[in-house]
Short mmCIF file of C-alpha atoms and ligand atoms in Angstrom, two decimals:
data_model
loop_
_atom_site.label_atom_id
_atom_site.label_comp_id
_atom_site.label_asym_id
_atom_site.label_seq_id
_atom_site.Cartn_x
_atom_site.Cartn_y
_atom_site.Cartn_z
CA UNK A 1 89.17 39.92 -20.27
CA UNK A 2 88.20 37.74 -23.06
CA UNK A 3 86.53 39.25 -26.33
CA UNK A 4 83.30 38.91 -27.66
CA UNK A 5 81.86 36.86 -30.31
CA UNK A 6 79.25 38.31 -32.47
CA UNK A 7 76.75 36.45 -35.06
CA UNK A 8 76.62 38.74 -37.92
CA UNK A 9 73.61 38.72 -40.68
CA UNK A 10 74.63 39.92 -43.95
CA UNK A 11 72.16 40.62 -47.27
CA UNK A 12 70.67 36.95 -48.86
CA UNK A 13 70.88 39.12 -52.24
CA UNK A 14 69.94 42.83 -51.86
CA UNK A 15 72.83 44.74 -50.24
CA UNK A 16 71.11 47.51 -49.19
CA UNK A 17 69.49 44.36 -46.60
CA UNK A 18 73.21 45.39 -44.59
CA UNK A 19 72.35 46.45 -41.14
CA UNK A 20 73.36 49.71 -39.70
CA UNK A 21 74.52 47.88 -36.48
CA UNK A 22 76.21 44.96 -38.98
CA UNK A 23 78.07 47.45 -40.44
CA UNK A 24 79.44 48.78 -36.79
CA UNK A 25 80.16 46.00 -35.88
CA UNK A 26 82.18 44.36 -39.17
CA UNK A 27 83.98 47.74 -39.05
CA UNK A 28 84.57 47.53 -34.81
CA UNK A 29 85.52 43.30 -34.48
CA UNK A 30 89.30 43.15 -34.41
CA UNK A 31 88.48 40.10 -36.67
CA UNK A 32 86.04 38.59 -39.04
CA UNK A 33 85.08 34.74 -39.53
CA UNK A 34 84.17 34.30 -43.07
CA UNK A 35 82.52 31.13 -44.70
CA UNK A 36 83.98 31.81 -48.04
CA UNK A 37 86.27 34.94 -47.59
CA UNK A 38 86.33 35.85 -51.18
CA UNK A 39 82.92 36.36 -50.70
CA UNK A 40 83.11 38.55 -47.40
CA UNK A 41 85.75 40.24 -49.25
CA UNK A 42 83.47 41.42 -51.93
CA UNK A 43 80.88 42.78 -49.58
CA UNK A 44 83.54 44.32 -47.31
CA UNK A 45 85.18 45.96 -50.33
CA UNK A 46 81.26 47.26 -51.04
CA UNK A 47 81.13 48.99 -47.62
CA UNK A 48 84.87 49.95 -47.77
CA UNK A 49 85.76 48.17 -44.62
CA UNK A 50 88.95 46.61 -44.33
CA UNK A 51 89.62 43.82 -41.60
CA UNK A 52 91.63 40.96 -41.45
CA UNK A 53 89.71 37.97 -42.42
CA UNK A 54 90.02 33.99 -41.65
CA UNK A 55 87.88 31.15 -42.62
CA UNK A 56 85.47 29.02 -40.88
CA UNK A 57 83.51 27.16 -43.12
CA UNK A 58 81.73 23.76 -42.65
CA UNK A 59 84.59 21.29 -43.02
CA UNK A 60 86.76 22.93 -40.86
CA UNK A 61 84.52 24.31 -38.31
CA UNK A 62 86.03 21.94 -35.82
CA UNK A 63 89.68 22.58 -36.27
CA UNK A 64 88.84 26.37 -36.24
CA UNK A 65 86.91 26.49 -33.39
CA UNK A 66 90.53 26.21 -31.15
CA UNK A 67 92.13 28.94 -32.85
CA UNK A 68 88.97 31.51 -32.44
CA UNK A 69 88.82 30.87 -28.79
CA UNK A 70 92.02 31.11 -28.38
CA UNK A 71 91.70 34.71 -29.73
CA UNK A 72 88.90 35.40 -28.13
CA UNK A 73 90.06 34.70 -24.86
CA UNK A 74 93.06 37.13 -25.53
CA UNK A 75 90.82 39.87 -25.55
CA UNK A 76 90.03 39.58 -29.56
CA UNK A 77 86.35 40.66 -30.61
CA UNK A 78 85.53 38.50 -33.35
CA UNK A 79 82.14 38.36 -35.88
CA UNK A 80 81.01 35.77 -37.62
CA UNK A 81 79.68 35.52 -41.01
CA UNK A 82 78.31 33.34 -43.75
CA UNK A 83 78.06 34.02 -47.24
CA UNK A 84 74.21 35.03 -46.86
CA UNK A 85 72.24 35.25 -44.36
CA UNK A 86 71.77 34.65 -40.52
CA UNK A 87 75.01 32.68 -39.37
CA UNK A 88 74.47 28.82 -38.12
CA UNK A 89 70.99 28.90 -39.89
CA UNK A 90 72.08 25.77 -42.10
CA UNK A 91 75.61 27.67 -42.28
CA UNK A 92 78.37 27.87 -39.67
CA UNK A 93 78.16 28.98 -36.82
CA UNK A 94 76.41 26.19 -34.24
CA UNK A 95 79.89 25.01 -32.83
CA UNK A 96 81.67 28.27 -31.98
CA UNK A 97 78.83 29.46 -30.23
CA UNK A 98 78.75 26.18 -28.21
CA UNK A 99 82.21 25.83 -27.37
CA UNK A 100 82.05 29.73 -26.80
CA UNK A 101 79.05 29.38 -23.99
CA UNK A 102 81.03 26.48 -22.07
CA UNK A 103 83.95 29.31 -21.58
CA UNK A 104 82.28 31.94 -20.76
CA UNK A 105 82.47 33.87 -23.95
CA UNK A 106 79.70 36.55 -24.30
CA UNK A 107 78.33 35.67 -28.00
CA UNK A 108 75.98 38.55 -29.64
CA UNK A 109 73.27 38.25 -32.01
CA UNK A 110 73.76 41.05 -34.65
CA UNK A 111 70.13 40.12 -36.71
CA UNK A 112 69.56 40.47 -40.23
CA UNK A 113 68.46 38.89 -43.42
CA UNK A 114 67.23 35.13 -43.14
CA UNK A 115 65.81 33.51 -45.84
CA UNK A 116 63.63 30.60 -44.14
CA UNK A 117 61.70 33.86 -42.30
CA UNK A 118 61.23 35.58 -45.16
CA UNK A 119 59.88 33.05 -47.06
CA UNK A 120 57.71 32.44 -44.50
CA UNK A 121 56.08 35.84 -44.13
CA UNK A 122 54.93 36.14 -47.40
CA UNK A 123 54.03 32.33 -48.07
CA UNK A 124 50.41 32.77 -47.10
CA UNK A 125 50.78 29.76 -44.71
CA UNK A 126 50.53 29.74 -41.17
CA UNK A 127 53.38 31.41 -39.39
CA UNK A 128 52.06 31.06 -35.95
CA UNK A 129 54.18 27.88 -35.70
CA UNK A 130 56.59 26.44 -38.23
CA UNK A 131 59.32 23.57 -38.37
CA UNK A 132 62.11 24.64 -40.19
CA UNK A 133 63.63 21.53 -41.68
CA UNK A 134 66.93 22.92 -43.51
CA UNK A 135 68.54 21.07 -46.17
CA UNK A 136 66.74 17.49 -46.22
CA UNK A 137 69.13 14.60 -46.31
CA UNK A 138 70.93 12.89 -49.03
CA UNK A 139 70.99 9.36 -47.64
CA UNK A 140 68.09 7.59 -49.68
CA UNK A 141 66.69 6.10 -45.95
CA UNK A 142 66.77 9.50 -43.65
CA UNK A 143 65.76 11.44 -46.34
CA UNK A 144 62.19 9.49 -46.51
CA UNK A 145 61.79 9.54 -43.15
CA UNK A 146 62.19 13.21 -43.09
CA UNK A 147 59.46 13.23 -45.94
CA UNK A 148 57.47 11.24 -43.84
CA UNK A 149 57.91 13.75 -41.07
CA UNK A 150 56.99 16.48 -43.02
CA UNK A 151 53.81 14.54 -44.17
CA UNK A 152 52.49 14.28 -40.38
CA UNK A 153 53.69 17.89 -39.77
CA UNK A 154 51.24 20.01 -38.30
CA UNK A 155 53.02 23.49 -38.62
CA UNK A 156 54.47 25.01 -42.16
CA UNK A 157 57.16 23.04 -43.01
CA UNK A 158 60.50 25.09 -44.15
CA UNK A 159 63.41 23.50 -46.65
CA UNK A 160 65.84 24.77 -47.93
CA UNK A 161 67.13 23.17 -51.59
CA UNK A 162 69.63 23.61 -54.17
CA UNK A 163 68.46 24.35 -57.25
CA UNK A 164 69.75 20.99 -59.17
CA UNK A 165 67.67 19.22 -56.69
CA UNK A 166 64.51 20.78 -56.87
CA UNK A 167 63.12 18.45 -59.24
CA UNK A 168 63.86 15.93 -57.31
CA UNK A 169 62.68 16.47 -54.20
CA UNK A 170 59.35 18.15 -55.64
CA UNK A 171 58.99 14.50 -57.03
CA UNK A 172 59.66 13.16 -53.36
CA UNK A 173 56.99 15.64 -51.85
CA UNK A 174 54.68 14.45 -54.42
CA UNK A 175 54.96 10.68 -53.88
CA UNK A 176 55.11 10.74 -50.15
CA UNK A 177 53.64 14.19 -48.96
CA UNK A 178 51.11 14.94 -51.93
CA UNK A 179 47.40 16.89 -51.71
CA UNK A 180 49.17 20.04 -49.57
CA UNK A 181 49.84 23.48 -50.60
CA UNK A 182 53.24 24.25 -51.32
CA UNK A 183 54.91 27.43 -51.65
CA UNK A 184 58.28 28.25 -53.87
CA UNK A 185 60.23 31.24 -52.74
CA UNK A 186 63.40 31.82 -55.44
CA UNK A 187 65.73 34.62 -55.77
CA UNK A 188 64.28 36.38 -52.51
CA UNK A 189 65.31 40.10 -52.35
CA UNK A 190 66.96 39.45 -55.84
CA UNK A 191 65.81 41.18 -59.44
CA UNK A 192 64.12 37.77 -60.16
CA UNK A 193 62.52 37.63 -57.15
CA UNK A 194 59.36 35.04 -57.46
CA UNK A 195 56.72 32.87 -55.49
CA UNK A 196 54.96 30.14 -56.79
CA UNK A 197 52.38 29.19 -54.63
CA UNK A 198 49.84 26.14 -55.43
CA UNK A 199 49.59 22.55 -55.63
CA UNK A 200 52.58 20.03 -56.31
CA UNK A 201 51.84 19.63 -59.42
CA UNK A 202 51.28 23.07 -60.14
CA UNK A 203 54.87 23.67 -58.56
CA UNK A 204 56.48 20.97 -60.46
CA UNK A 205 54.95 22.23 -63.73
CA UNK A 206 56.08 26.01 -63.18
CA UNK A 207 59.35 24.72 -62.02
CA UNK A 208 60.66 22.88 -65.31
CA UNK A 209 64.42 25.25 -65.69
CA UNK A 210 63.93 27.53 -62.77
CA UNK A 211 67.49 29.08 -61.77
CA UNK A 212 68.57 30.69 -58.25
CA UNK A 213 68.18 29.96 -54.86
CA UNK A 214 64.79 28.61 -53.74
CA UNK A 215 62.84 27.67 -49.93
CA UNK A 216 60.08 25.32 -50.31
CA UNK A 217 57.12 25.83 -47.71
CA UNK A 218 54.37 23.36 -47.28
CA UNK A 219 51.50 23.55 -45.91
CA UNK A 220 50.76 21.66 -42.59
CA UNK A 221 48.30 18.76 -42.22
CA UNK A 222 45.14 18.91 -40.58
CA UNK A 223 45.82 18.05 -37.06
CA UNK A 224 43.09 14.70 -37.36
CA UNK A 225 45.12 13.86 -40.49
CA UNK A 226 47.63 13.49 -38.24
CA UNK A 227 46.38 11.44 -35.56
CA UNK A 228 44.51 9.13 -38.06
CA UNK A 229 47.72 8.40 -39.89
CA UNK A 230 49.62 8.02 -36.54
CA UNK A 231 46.49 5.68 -35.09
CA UNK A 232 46.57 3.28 -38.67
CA UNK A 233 50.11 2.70 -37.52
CA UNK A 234 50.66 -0.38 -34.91
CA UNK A 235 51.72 0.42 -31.10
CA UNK A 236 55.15 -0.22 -32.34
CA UNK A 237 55.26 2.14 -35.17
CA UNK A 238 53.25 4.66 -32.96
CA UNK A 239 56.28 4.32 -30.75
CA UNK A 240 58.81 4.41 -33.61
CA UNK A 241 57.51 7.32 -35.18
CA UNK A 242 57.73 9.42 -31.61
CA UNK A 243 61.36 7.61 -30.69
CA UNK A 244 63.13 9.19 -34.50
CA UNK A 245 61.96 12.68 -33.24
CA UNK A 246 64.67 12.22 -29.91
CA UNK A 247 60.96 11.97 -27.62
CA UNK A 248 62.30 9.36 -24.21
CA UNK A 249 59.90 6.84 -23.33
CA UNK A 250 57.80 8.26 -20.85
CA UNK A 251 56.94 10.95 -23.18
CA UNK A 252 56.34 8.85 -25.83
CA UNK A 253 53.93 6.82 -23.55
CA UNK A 254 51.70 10.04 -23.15
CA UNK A 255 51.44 10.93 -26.47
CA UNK A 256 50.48 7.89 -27.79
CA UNK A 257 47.95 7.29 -24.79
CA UNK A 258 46.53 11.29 -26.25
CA UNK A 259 46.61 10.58 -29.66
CA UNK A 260 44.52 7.43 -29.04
CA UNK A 261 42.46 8.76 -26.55
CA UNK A 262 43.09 6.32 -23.74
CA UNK A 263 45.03 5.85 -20.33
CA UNK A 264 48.58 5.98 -20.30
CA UNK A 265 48.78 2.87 -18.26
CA UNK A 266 47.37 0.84 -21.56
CA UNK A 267 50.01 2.22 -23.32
CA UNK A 268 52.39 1.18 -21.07
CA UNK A 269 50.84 -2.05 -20.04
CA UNK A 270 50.72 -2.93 -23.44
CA UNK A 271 54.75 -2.54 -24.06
CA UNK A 272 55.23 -4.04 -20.59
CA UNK A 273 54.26 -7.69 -21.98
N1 LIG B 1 72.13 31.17 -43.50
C1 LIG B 1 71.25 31.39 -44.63
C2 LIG B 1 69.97 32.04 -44.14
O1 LIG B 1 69.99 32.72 -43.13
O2 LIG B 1 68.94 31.91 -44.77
C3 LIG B 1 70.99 30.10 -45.39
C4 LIG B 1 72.22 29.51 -46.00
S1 LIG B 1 71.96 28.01 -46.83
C5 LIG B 1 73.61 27.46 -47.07
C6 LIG B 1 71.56 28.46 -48.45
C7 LIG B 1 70.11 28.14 -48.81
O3 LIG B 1 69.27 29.16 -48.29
C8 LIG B 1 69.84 28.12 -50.29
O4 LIG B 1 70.09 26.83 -50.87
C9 LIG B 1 68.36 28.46 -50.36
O5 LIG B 1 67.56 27.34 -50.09
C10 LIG B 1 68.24 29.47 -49.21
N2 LIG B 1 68.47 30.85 -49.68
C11 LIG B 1 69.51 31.65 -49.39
N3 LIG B 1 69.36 32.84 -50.01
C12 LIG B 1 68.21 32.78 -50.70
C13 LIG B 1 67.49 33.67 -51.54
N4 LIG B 1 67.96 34.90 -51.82
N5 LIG B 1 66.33 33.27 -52.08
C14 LIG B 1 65.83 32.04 -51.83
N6 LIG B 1 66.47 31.14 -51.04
C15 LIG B 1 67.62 31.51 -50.49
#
């Protein structure tokens, strides 16, 4: 009988954030996937459990992904874990899981510490509904249109950022996202903990040599925003805009017809000729 794979959480900074059940479970697997295994190392030294350790980190995800199969299909119970936080939440994890699910592998949640929730909770924005963007991109062109998306975002918009680019991107937000509120969540769960909620520019200002790990949160736009932005833009770009976010062409039909308040068959018509 094959194994099972299990997504471990493990602390974004506090270590007393460990799980009872993570624990269990690091200290039951007959193996652990680490992304950085000095890291895992130093929190399994912490807990004083000792198990043999291999790594899967991002660039060789792929080529791992045989081997762990392999073991887990010869009965081995492996966990997986990054070096904070919820695994394949802009970490490894994603590929295993897939290639796990098309053989039948029974993969386990094990939940824990994620820092894109727990920025969230305590951002004072809406948590109803949220888009959690991850890291934005570093190619110039992808990385505006993902700025771009954020501007016509509805929900609370999640990224996460290094902290040599924060400047930067606050810069970004300010020349294509602007008048929102933005929240800065740095050091979550750490001693220097902090949230600096406001404006851009108040952000920017109070952000001049900030150190540690940060989540920026910002606000979404007023739904009308939206549609006014989306109705300035010519049939094409309507269509454009919809086609980036993976929508196929019948769906993109309908929501242009809604956001412009007439029949789909205009729409359509209209691309017909
Ligand atoms: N898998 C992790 C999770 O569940 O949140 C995220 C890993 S991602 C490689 C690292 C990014 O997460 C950092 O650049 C930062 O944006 C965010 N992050 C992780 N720990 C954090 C913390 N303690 N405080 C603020 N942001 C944190």
């Amino acid at each position: 009988m094959s194994g099972k794979l299990y997504l471990v959480a493990t602390p974004i900074g506090n270590l007393e954030d460990i799980t009872l059940r993570a624990l269990k479970i690091l200290k039951e697997v007959d193996l652990i996937a680490a992304e950085d295994t000095r890291n895992t190392l130093k929190l399994l030294n912490h807990f004083e459990i000792k198990k043999p350790l291999i790594s899967n980190h991002r660039h060789n995800e792929e080529q791992k992904e045989e081997v762990l199969i392999n073991k887990l299909k010869d009965g081995q119970n492996i966990a997986i874990v990054s070096d904070a936080g919820t695994p394949g939440i802009s970490d490894p994890g994603e590929v295993i899981v897939k290639k796990a699910i098309e053989e039948n592998i029974e993969v386990i949640p094990v939940p824990g510490a994620c820092a894109a929730i727990n920025a969230l909770i305590v951002s004072g924005l809406n948590t109803a509904e949220f888009t959690f963007y991850g890291f934005l991109p570093l190619n110039k062109k992808l990385r505006k249109e993902k700025l771009e998306e954020i501007k016509n975002e509805t929900k609370t918009s999640i990224i996460y950022e290094a902290p040599h680019k924060i400047k930067d991107t606050l810069k970004d937000l300010k020349e294509i996202v602007d008048e929102r509120k933005i929240v800065l969540a740095r050091e979550l769960t750490k001693i220097h903990e902090e949230f600096i909620r406001g404006s851009i520019e108040k952000i920017i200002e109070k952000s001049e040599n900030l150190k540690g790990e940060m989540i920026l949160l910002i606000e979404g736009t007023e739904k009308k925003e939206k549609e006014n932005v989306l109705n300035n833009l010519s049939l094409e770009e309507h269509y454009n805009f919809y086609e980036k976010q993976g929508i196929d062409k019948k769906e993109i039909i309908k929501k242009i017809a809604k956001d412009r308040g007439v029949s789909k068959n205009e729409i359509y018509q209209y691309f017909i000729k």
